[in-house]
Amino acid sequence: MDGESNRGEVSAVRGSVVDIKFNGRVPPINNRINAGVDGRVVLEVASHIDEHTGRCVALCPAAGLSRKSPAIDTGRPITIPVGDALRGRMLDVFGRPIDNKGEIESQVFQSIHKSPIPLSERSTHTELFQTGIKIIDLLSPLEKGGKAGLFGGAGVGKTVLIMEMIHNMAAEHKGISIFCGIGERSREGEELYRQIRDVGVLDKAVLIFAQMNEQPGARFRVGHTALTMAEYFRDEEHKDVLMLIDNIFRFVQAGAEVSGLMGQIPSRVGYQPTLATELSELEERICSTESGAITSIQAVYVPADDFTDPAAVHTFGHLSSTIVLSRKMAGQGLYPAVDPLQSRSKMLTPAIAGEKHYNTARAVRQALAEYEDLKDIIAMLGMEELSKSDRQTVFRARRLERFLTQPLFTTEHFIGKPGKTVSLTDTIDGCNRILNDEFTDYPEKALYMIGKIEEAAPREA
């Protein structure tokens, strides 16, 4: 039995988990079920109890459902509209508009469940993706078609950096940005929409949200919805796509909620036993082909700043670049608050980044690491007790720290300085000049919150 002919009725309701007994055979996993008198409640088959009963997860509120409520198998998974009609729109997990701008005029619909591109069809070219943000391009460069993680606790600037990337993608790369908000607060979504509109890049972006107050099933599937849209732009329109996910931890959290509702025995730290598989199903769809690339930047909330948390550990394994945001640097006013010693990238090798970039990044990291080691001595005994060479290292490191700060377009109204994008060449040149002691006579504040090194204030008399 298929489609409309396979009807059933609700046999149990436990919050967002609904058991349905079908007249025919139980539908395949991931099929869409419309339940309730008017078919308003959308369910997705999550597991099979027996040959006629399926356990489903609700993707919208299940209020009003009761035992004996009717249910209809649609015969297919959840499908969403794709294509150019989505540009500049804000959508939910079903691809329905939530921006009060009318219906989506799209003739093309695709399932949110797809298999990853086979390895034989993936692009093997390795290329850097320049963001225009100095500290990221220098010390943790992104891979075009790769995955980068923004790790940090609450309030250290993950969302600000993501908004900056959307701005720079539209301005510099002329590509499409797809923002996926998993478990976002409505305030954050509204602010993001307004800022993207105000900087004039809304027509180059698509925003998909499953808010924090929505069902765990919706938060769990919204990432797949966004990926289906990204894959269409990559495969059918041959465009490069920047996919931003805020926050991948909320995806893991939604999976844990669904798992608990389904009655699965929790694994380590209370996470679902299927954590690794569910994360892989999402992450492995993000890749490059000869027709285009999906470059992903994912904010990852780190619970209690604990990087050994299973959610953070499993996410690390999928990433080509790791950008760690530091509360300590944010406290010192060094923004973007990227930790230069913990942030890493697999792209930072002589073969990929080039000898000059690689050597400069190593020298910068070494100076900052030596300064970190000397901080305890400075705190206890003062700068006077350091040797001349150590003092020179401290002077260089402090100037490098300040040069690697940058005014961002999305924070102009906070700091009163216009945003800047800086090319990788200018960043490398500036760092090399600081390492060569060209700016010893400059005050440290002359290098703070500037773009290119030429913007540093002249020497003081």
CSV table of C-alpha atoms in Angstrom, one decimal:
chain,number,residue,atom,x,y,z
A,1,MET,CA,0.0,0.0,0.0
A,2,ASP,CA,1.3,3.5,-0.8
A,3,GLY,CA,0.4,7.1,-0.5
A,4,GLU,CA,-3.0,8.2,0.5
A,5,SER,CA,-4.4,4.6,0.6
A,6,ASN,CA,-2.3,3.7,3.6
A,7,ARG,CA,-4.3,5.1,6.4
A,8,GLY,CA,-4.0,4.5,10.1
A,9,GLU,CA,-4.9,5.8,13.5
A,10,VAL,CA,-3.0,7.1,16.5
A,11,SER,CA,-2.5,4.4,19.2
A,12,ALA,CA,-0.4,6.3,21.7
A,13,VAL,CA,0.7,9.9,22.2
A,14,ARG,CA,3.7,10.7,24.5
A,15,GLY,CA,4.6,14.4,24.1
A,16,SER,CA,6.3,14.6,20.7
A,17,VAL,CA,6.3,10.9,20.1
A,18,VAL,CA,3.3,9.4,18.5
A,19,ASP,CA,2.6,5.7,17.7
A,20,ILE,CA,0.4,5.0,14.7
A,21,LYS,CA,-1.2,1.7,13.7
A,22,PHE,CA,-1.6,1.4,9.9
A,23,ASN,CA,-4.1,-0.6,7.9
A,24,GLY,CA,-1.4,-1.7,5.5
A,25,ARG,CA,2.3,-2.2,6.2
A,26,VAL,CA,4.2,0.3,8.2
A,27,PRO,CA,5.7,3.1,6.0
A,28,PRO,CA,9.4,3.3,5.5
A,29,ILE,CA,11.6,5.3,8.0
A,30,ASN,CA,11.5,9.1,7.4
A,31,ASN,CA,8.2,9.0,5.5
A,32,ARG,CA,5.9,12.0,6.2
A,33,ILE,CA,2.7,11.3,8.1
A,34,ASN,CA,-0.2,13.8,8.3
A,35,ALA,CA,-2.2,13.3,11.5
A,36,GLY,CA,-5.2,14.8,13.1
A,37,VAL,CA,-8.7,15.6,11.8
A,38,ASP,CA,-7.4,18.2,9.3
A,39,GLY,CA,-3.9,16.6,8.8
A,40,ARG,CA,-2.4,19.6,10.5
A,41,VAL,CA,0.2,17.6,12.6
A,42,VAL,CA,3.2,16.6,10.6
A,43,LEU,CA,5.0,13.5,11.8
A,44,GLU,CA,8.1,11.6,10.6
A,45,VAL,CA,8.4,7.8,10.9
A,46,ALA,CA,11.4,7.2,13.2
A,47,SER,CA,11.2,3.5,14.0
A,48,HIS,CA,9.1,0.3,13.4
A,49,ILE,CA,7.5,-1.4,16.4
A,50,ASP,CA,5.9,-4.2,14.3
A,51,GLU,CA,4.8,-4.7,10.7
A,52,HIS,CA,1.8,-2.4,11.1
A,53,THR,CA,2.9,0.1,13.8
A,54,GLY,CA,5.3,2.9,13.4
A,55,ARG,CA,6.7,5.2,16.1
A,56,CYS,CA,6.8,8.8,14.8
A,57,VAL,CA,8.3,12.1,15.9
A,58,ALA,CA,6.2,15.3,15.6
A,59,LEU,CA,7.8,18.2,13.7
A,60,CYS,CA,5.1,20.6,14.9
A,61,PRO,CA,3.0,20.8,18.1
A,62,ALA,CA,1.1,17.6,18.6
A,63,ALA,CA,-1.7,19.3,20.6
A,64,GLY,CA,-5.1,18.0,19.7
A,65,LEU,CA,-4.0,14.5,18.9
A,66,SER,CA,-5.5,11.6,20.8
A,67,ARG,CA,-6.0,7.9,20.5
A,68,LYS,CA,-8.0,7.0,17.4
A,69,SER,CA,-7.1,10.3,15.7
A,70,PRO,CA,-6.7,9.6,11.9
A,71,ALA,CA,-3.3,9.5,10.1
A,72,ILE,CA,-2.4,9.3,6.5
A,73,ASP,CA,1.0,8.2,5.0
A,74,THR,CA,1.9,10.6,2.2
A,75,GLY,CA,4.2,8.0,0.7
A,76,ARG,CA,7.3,10.2,0.6
A,77,PRO,CA,9.6,12.0,2.9
A,78,ILE,CA,9.2,15.7,3.8
A,79,THR,CA,9.8,17.8,0.6
A,80,ILE,CA,10.7,21.5,0.4
A,81,PRO,CA,10.8,24.1,-2.4
A,82,VAL,CA,14.2,24.9,-3.8
A,83,GLY,CA,15.6,27.4,-6.3
A,84,ASP,CA,16.0,31.2,-6.9
A,85,ALA,CA,12.6,31.9,-5.4
A,86,LEU,CA,14.1,31.3,-1.9
A,87,ARG,CA,16.6,34.2,-2.1
A,88,GLY,CA,16.0,36.9,0.5
A,89,ARG,CA,13.4,34.7,2.3
A,90,MET,CA,13.1,33.4,5.8
A,91,LEU,CA,11.7,29.9,6.0
A,92,ASP,CA,10.9,27.1,8.5
A,93,VAL,CA,11.8,23.4,8.5
A,94,PHE,CA,9.1,22.7,5.8
A,95,GLY,CA,10.3,25.5,3.5
A,96,ARG,CA,7.3,27.6,4.4
A,97,PRO,CA,7.8,31.4,4.6
A,98,ILE,CA,7.9,33.0,8.1
A,99,ASP,CA,8.7,36.6,6.9
A,100,ASN,CA,5.2,37.7,6.0
A,101,LYS,CA,6.2,38.2,2.3
A,102,GLY,CA,3.7,35.8,0.7
A,103,GLU,CA,4.1,32.3,-0.6
A,104,ILE,CA,7.2,30.8,-2.2
A,105,GLU,CA,6.8,30.7,-6.0
A,106,SER,CA,8.8,27.6,-6.7
A,107,GLN,CA,8.0,24.7,-9.0
A,108,VAL,CA,10.8,22.5,-7.8
A,109,PHE,CA,10.5,20.4,-4.7
A,110,GLN,CA,13.1,18.0,-3.2
A,111,SER,CA,13.3,15.6,-0.3
A,112,ILE,CA,15.2,16.7,2.8
A,113,HIS,CA,16.8,13.3,3.0
A,114,LYS,CA,19.6,12.6,0.6
A,115,SER,CA,22.7,10.4,0.4
A,116,PRO,CA,26.1,12.1,0.4
A,117,ILE,CA,27.8,12.6,-2.9
A,118,PRO,CA,30.0,9.5,-3.7
A,119,LEU,CA,33.7,10.0,-3.2
A,120,SER,CA,34.3,9.4,-6.9
A,121,GLU,CA,32.2,12.5,-7.8
A,122,ARG,CA,33.8,14.9,-5.3
A,123,SER,CA,36.4,17.5,-6.2
A,124,THR,CA,39.9,16.8,-5.1
A,125,HIS,CA,41.2,20.3,-5.6
A,126,THR,CA,42.3,22.0,-2.3
A,127,GLU,CA,41.8,25.8,-2.2
A,128,LEU,CA,41.8,28.4,0.5
A,129,PHE,CA,38.6,30.3,1.2
A,130,GLN,CA,39.5,33.8,2.2
A,131,THR,CA,37.2,35.5,4.7
A,132,GLY,CA,38.8,38.9,4.9
A,133,ILE,CA,39.3,38.4,8.7
A,134,LYS,CA,43.0,38.7,9.5
A,135,ILE,CA,43.4,36.2,12.4
A,136,ILE,CA,41.3,33.5,10.7
A,137,ASP,CA,42.9,33.8,7.3
A,138,LEU,CA,46.4,33.7,8.8
A,139,LEU,CA,46.3,31.1,11.6
A,140,SER,CA,43.2,29.0,10.8
A,141,PRO,CA,42.5,29.3,7.1
A,142,LEU,CA,39.3,27.9,5.8
A,143,GLU,CA,39.0,25.3,3.0
A,144,LYS,CA,36.8,26.0,0.0
A,145,GLY,CA,34.3,23.2,0.2
A,146,GLY,CA,35.4,22.3,3.7
A,147,LYS,CA,33.9,22.6,7.2
A,148,ALA,CA,35.1,25.0,9.8
A,149,GLY,CA,34.0,25.1,13.4
A,150,LEU,CA,33.6,28.2,15.6
A,151,PHE,CA,34.0,26.8,19.1
A,152,GLY,CA,33.2,28.9,22.2
A,153,GLY,CA,31.1,29.3,25.2
A,154,ALA,CA,28.2,31.7,25.5
A,155,GLY,CA,28.8,35.4,24.7
A,156,VAL,CA,32.3,35.2,23.1
A,157,GLY,CA,31.2,36.3,19.6
A,158,LYS,CA,30.2,33.2,17.5
A,159,THR,CA,27.1,34.8,16.0
A,160,VAL,CA,28.9,38.1,15.3
A,161,LEU,CA,31.6,36.3,13.3
A,162,ILE,CA,28.9,34.3,11.4
A,163,MET,CA,27.1,37.5,10.4
A,164,GLU,CA,30.5,39.0,9.3
A,165,MET,CA,31.1,36.0,7.1
A,166,ILE,CA,27.7,36.4,5.4
A,167,HIS,CA,28.5,40.0,4.7
A,168,ASN,CA,31.9,39.2,3.3
A,169,MET,CA,30.6,36.3,1.2
A,170,ALA,CA,28.1,38.5,-0.6
A,171,ALA,CA,30.5,41.4,-1.0
A,172,GLU,CA,33.7,39.6,-2.0
A,173,HIS,CA,32.7,36.1,-3.4
A,174,LYS,CA,29.4,36.9,-5.1
A,175,GLY,CA,28.1,33.6,-3.9
A,176,ILE,CA,24.9,32.4,-2.0
A,177,SER,CA,24.8,32.3,1.8
A,178,ILE,CA,22.5,29.9,3.5
A,179,PHE,CA,22.0,30.5,7.2
A,180,CYS,CA,20.6,27.7,9.3
A,181,GLY,CA,19.4,28.6,12.8
A,182,ILE,CA,19.1,25.5,14.9
A,183,GLY,CA,17.5,26.3,18.2
A,184,GLU,CA,17.9,30.1,17.7
A,185,ARG,CA,16.2,32.6,20.0
A,186,SER,CA,13.6,34.7,18.1
A,187,ARG,CA,15.6,37.8,19.1
A,188,GLU,CA,18.7,36.5,17.4
A,189,GLY,CA,16.8,35.6,14.2
A,190,GLU,CA,15.2,39.0,14.0
A,191,GLU,CA,18.5,40.8,14.6
A,192,LEU,CA,20.3,38.7,11.9
A,193,TYR,CA,17.5,39.3,9.4
A,194,ARG,CA,17.6,43.1,10.0
A,195,GLN,CA,21.4,43.3,9.8
A,196,ILE,CA,21.6,41.3,6.6
A,197,ARG,CA,18.9,43.5,5.1
A,198,ASP,CA,20.6,46.7,6.3
A,199,VAL,CA,24.0,45.8,4.7
A,200,GLY,CA,22.2,45.1,1.4
A,201,VAL,CA,23.0,41.4,1.0
A,202,LEU,CA,19.5,39.9,1.7
A,203,ASP,CA,19.0,38.9,-1.9
A,204,LYS,CA,22.2,36.8,-1.7
A,205,ALA,CA,21.0,34.9,1.4
A,206,VAL,CA,18.4,32.3,2.4
A,207,LEU,CA,17.6,32.0,6.1
A,208,ILE,CA,16.1,28.8,7.6
A,209,PHE,CA,15.1,28.7,11.3
A,210,ALA,CA,13.8,26.2,13.8
A,211,GLN,CA,13.4,28.3,17.0
A,212,MET,CA,14.3,27.3,20.5
A,213,ASN,CA,10.6,26.9,21.4
A,214,GLU,CA,9.8,24.5,18.5
A,215,GLN,CA,9.6,20.8,18.7
A,216,PRO,CA,12.9,18.8,19.0
A,217,GLY,CA,11.9,17.0,15.8
A,218,ALA,CA,11.9,20.4,13.9
A,219,ARG,CA,15.2,21.4,15.4
A,220,PHE,CA,16.6,18.0,14.5
A,221,ARG,CA,15.6,18.2,10.8
A,222,VAL,CA,16.2,21.9,10.0
A,223,GLY,CA,19.8,21.3,9.2
A,224,HIS,CA,18.8,18.7,6.5
A,225,THR,CA,16.3,21.3,5.1
A,226,ALA,CA,19.1,23.9,4.7
A,227,LEU,CA,21.5,21.3,3.2
A,228,THR,CA,18.9,20.3,0.5
A,229,MET,CA,18.7,24.0,-0.5
A,230,ALA,CA,22.5,24.3,-0.6
A,231,GLU,CA,22.8,21.2,-2.7
A,232,TYR,CA,20.4,22.6,-5.3
A,233,PHE,CA,22.4,25.8,-5.7
A,234,ARG,CA,25.6,23.8,-6.0
A,235,ASP,CA,24.4,21.0,-8.3
A,236,GLU,CA,21.7,22.7,-10.5
A,237,GLU,CA,22.9,26.4,-10.5
A,238,HIS,CA,26.6,25.6,-10.2
A,239,LYS,CA,27.2,28.2,-7.6
A,240,ASP,CA,29.5,28.3,-4.6
A,241,VAL,CA,27.5,28.3,-1.4
A,242,LEU,CA,28.5,29.4,2.1
A,243,MET,CA,26.5,27.5,4.6
A,244,LEU,CA,26.4,28.9,8.1
A,245,ILE,CA,25.0,26.8,11.0
A,246,ASP,CA,24.3,28.3,14.3
A,247,ASN,CA,24.5,26.2,16.4
A,248,ILE,CA,25.5,22.6,15.7
A,249,PHE,CA,25.4,21.8,19.4
A,250,ARG,CA,21.6,22.5,19.3
A,251,PHE,CA,21.3,19.9,16.6
A,252,VAL,CA,23.0,17.4,18.9
A,253,GLN,CA,20.8,18.5,21.8
A,254,ALA,CA,17.7,18.1,19.7
A,255,GLY,CA,18.8,14.6,18.7
A,256,ALA,CA,19.3,13.8,22.4
A,257,GLU,CA,15.8,15.0,23.2
A,258,VAL,CA,14.3,12.9,20.3
A,259,SER,CA,16.3,9.9,21.5
A,260,GLY,CA,15.1,10.3,25.1
A,261,LEU,CA,11.4,10.6,23.9
A,262,MET,CA,11.9,7.4,21.8
A,263,GLY,CA,13.0,5.6,25.0
A,264,GLN,CA,16.6,4.9,23.9
A,265,ILE,CA,19.1,4.3,26.7
A,266,PRO,CA,21.4,7.4,26.9
A,267,SER,CA,25.1,7.1,26.3
A,268,ARG,CA,28.0,9.1,27.8
A,269,VAL,CA,27.1,12.3,29.6
A,270,GLY,CA,23.4,11.7,28.7
A,271,TYR,CA,23.8,12.0,25.0
A,272,GLN,CA,22.0,9.7,22.5
A,273,PRO,CA,23.8,6.5,21.6
A,274,THR,CA,23.4,7.4,17.9
A,275,LEU,CA,25.3,10.8,18.2
A,276,ALA,CA,28.1,9.9,15.9
A,277,THR,CA,25.9,8.5,13.2
A,278,GLU,CA,23.4,11.4,13.2
A,279,LEU,CA,26.2,14.0,13.1
A,280,SER,CA,27.8,12.1,10.2
A,281,GLU,CA,24.6,12.0,8.2
A,282,LEU,CA,24.5,15.8,8.3
A,283,GLU,CA,28.2,16.6,7.9
A,284,GLU,CA,29.0,14.2,5.1
A,285,ARG,CA,26.6,16.0,2.7
A,286,ILE,CA,28.7,19.1,2.9
A,287,CYS,CA,31.4,18.8,0.2
A,288,SER,CA,32.7,20.1,-3.2
A,289,THR,CA,32.0,18.8,-6.7
A,290,GLU,CA,33.2,20.0,-10.0
A,291,SER,CA,30.0,22.1,-10.4
A,292,GLY,CA,30.4,24.0,-7.1
A,293,ALA,CA,31.3,24.0,-3.5
A,294,ILE,CA,29.5,24.1,-0.2
A,295,THR,CA,31.7,25.7,2.4
A,296,SER,CA,30.4,25.4,5.9
A,297,ILE,CA,31.1,27.4,9.0
A,298,GLN,CA,29.5,26.0,12.1
A,299,ALA,CA,29.1,27.6,15.5
A,300,VAL,CA,29.6,25.0,18.2
A,301,TYR,CA,28.6,25.9,21.7
A,302,VAL,CA,30.9,24.2,24.1
A,303,PRO,CA,29.1,23.3,27.4
A,304,ALA,CA,30.9,24.9,30.4
A,305,ASP,CA,33.9,25.5,28.1
A,306,ASP,CA,34.7,21.8,28.3
A,307,PHE,CA,36.3,20.7,25.0
A,308,THR,CA,36.1,17.0,26.1
A,309,ASP,CA,32.3,17.1,25.9
A,310,PRO,CA,31.2,14.3,23.5
A,311,ALA,CA,29.3,16.9,21.3
A,312,ALA,CA,32.5,18.9,20.8
A,313,VAL,CA,34.7,15.8,20.4
A,314,HIS,CA,32.5,14.3,17.7
A,315,THR,CA,32.2,17.6,15.8
A,316,PHE,CA,36.0,18.1,15.8
A,317,GLY,CA,36.4,14.9,13.7
A,318,HIS,CA,34.5,16.4,10.7
A,319,LEU,CA,36.3,19.8,10.5
A,320,SER,CA,39.2,21.0,8.3
A,321,SER,CA,39.5,24.2,10.4
A,322,THR,CA,38.9,24.8,14.1
A,323,ILE,CA,38.5,28.4,15.3
A,324,VAL,CA,38.4,28.5,19.1
A,325,LEU,CA,37.0,31.7,20.7
A,326,SER,CA,38.5,32.7,24.0
A,327,ARG,CA,36.7,34.3,26.9
A,328,LYS,CA,40.0,35.6,28.1
A,329,MET,CA,40.8,37.4,24.9
A,330,ALA,CA,37.2,38.8,24.8
A,331,GLY,CA,37.8,40.1,28.4
A,332,GLN,CA,41.0,42.0,27.2
A,333,GLY,CA,39.0,43.6,24.3
A,334,LEU,CA,40.8,41.7,21.6
A,335,TYR,CA,38.1,41.1,19.0
A,336,PRO,CA,37.6,38.8,17.1
A,337,ALA,CA,38.3,36.9,20.3
A,338,VAL,CA,40.0,34.0,18.4
A,339,ASP,CA,42.5,32.0,20.5
A,340,PRO,CA,45.7,31.9,18.2
A,341,LEU,CA,47.2,29.0,20.1
A,342,GLN,CA,44.2,26.7,20.1
A,343,SER,CA,42.9,27.4,16.6
A,344,ARG,CA,44.1,25.0,13.9
A,345,SER,CA,43.6,24.3,10.3
A,346,LYS,CA,44.6,21.3,8.1
A,347,MET,CA,45.1,23.8,5.3
A,348,LEU,CA,48.1,25.4,7.0
A,349,THR,CA,50.8,23.4,5.2
A,350,PRO,CA,53.5,24.7,2.8
A,351,ALA,CA,52.0,22.6,0.0
A,352,ILE,CA,48.5,24.2,0.3
A,353,ALA,CA,49.0,27.6,1.9
A,354,GLY,CA,52.4,28.3,0.4
A,355,GLU,CA,55.8,28.7,2.1
A,356,LYS,CA,55.5,32.4,3.0
A,357,HIS,CA,52.0,32.0,4.6
A,358,TYR,CA,53.1,28.9,6.5
A,359,ASN,CA,56.4,30.4,7.8
A,360,THR,CA,54.7,33.7,8.8
A,361,ALA,CA,51.9,31.8,10.7
A,362,ARG,CA,54.5,29.7,12.5
A,363,ALA,CA,56.6,32.7,13.5
A,364,VAL,CA,53.4,34.5,14.8
A,365,ARG,CA,52.3,31.5,16.8
A,366,GLN,CA,55.8,31.0,18.2
A,367,ALA,CA,56.0,34.6,19.4
A,368,LEU,CA,52.5,34.4,21.0
A,369,ALA,CA,53.3,31.1,22.6
A,370,GLU,CA,56.6,32.4,24.1
A,371,TYR,CA,54.7,35.5,25.4
A,372,GLU,CA,52.1,33.2,27.0
A,373,ASP,CA,55.0,31.3,28.8
A,374,LEU,CA,56.5,34.6,30.0
A,375,LYS,CA,53.2,36.0,31.5
A,376,ASP,CA,53.7,34.4,34.9
A,377,ILE,CA,57.2,35.8,35.2
A,378,ILE,CA,56.0,39.2,34.2
A,379,ALA,CA,53.1,39.0,36.7
A,380,MET,CA,55.4,38.1,39.6
A,381,LEU,CA,58.7,39.9,38.9
A,382,GLY,CA,57.8,42.5,36.2
A,383,MET,CA,59.2,43.2,32.7
A,384,GLU,CA,62.5,44.4,34.2
A,385,GLU,CA,63.6,40.9,35.2
A,386,LEU,CA,63.3,39.6,31.6
A,387,SER,CA,66.4,39.3,29.3
A,388,LYS,CA,66.7,41.7,26.4
A,389,SER,CA,65.6,39.0,23.9
A,390,ASP,CA,62.6,38.0,26.0
A,391,ARG,CA,61.5,41.7,26.3
A,392,GLN,CA,61.8,41.9,22.5
A,393,THR,CA,59.6,38.9,22.1
A,394,VAL,CA,56.9,40.4,24.5
A,395,PHE,CA,57.0,43.7,22.5
A,396,ARG,CA,56.4,41.8,19.2
A,397,ALA,CA,53.7,39.5,20.6
A,398,ARG,CA,51.7,42.4,22.1
A,399,ARG,CA,51.8,44.3,18.8
A,400,LEU,CA,50.8,41.1,16.9
A,401,GLU,CA,47.9,40.6,19.3
A,402,ARG,CA,46.6,44.1,18.6
A,403,PHE,CA,47.3,44.0,14.8
A,404,LEU,CA,45.2,40.8,14.6
A,405,THR,CA,42.2,42.6,16.0
A,406,GLN,CA,39.8,44.1,13.4
A,407,PRO,CA,36.8,46.3,13.2
A,408,LEU,CA,33.9,44.3,11.7
A,409,PHE,CA,31.0,45.5,9.5
A,410,THR,CA,28.4,44.0,11.8
A,411,THR,CA,29.8,45.8,14.9
A,412,GLU,CA,30.1,49.3,13.4
A,413,HIS,CA,27.3,50.7,15.6
A,414,PHE,CA,28.9,49.3,18.7
A,415,ILE,CA,32.5,50.5,18.3
A,416,GLY,CA,32.0,53.5,16.1
A,417,LYS,CA,34.6,52.4,13.5
A,418,PRO,CA,33.8,51.3,9.9
A,419,GLY,CA,34.3,47.6,9.2
A,420,LYS,CA,37.4,46.4,7.2
A,421,THR,CA,38.2,43.4,5.1
A,422,VAL,CA,41.9,42.7,4.8
A,423,SER,CA,43.5,40.5,2.1
A,424,LEU,CA,45.7,37.6,3.1
A,425,THR,CA,48.7,39.2,1.4
A,426,ASP,CA,48.2,42.4,3.5
A,427,THR,CA,47.9,40.3,6.7
A,428,ILE,CA,51.1,38.4,6.0
A,429,ASP,CA,52.9,41.6,5.1
A,430,GLY,CA,51.8,43.3,8.3
A,431,CYS,CA,52.8,40.4,10.5
A,432,ASN,CA,56.2,40.1,8.9
A,433,ARG,CA,56.9,43.8,9.4
A,434,ILE,CA,56.0,43.5,13.1
A,435,LEU,CA,58.2,40.4,13.5
A,436,ASN,CA,61.0,42.4,11.8
A,437,ASP,CA,60.7,45.1,14.5
A,438,GLU,CA,59.6,47.9,12.1
A,439,PHE,CA,57.0,49.0,14.7
A,440,THR,CA,59.0,49.0,17.9
A,441,ASP,CA,58.6,52.8,18.2
A,442,TYR,CA,54.9,52.7,17.6
A,443,PRO,CA,52.6,52.7,20.6
A,444,GLU,CA,50.7,49.4,20.9
A,445,LYS,CA,47.3,51.1,20.6
A,446,ALA,CA,48.4,52.4,17.1
A,447,LEU,CA,48.0,48.8,15.8
A,448,TYR,CA,44.6,48.1,17.6
A,449,MET,CA,41.4,47.8,15.6
A,450,ILE,CA,43.0,48.7,12.2
A,451,GLY,CA,42.8,47.1,8.8
A,452,LYS,CA,46.1,47.0,6.8
A,453,ILE,CA,49.4,47.8,8.6
A,454,GLU,CA,49.7,51.1,6.7
A,455,GLU,CA,46.7,52.4,8.8
A,456,ALA,CA,48.9,52.4,12.0
A,457,ALA,CA,49.3,55.9,13.4
A,458,PRO,CA,52.6,57.5,12.8
A,459,ARG,CA,55.4,57.3,15.3
A,460,GLU,CA,55.1,59.5,18.4
A,461,ALA,CA,57.6,62.2,18.8
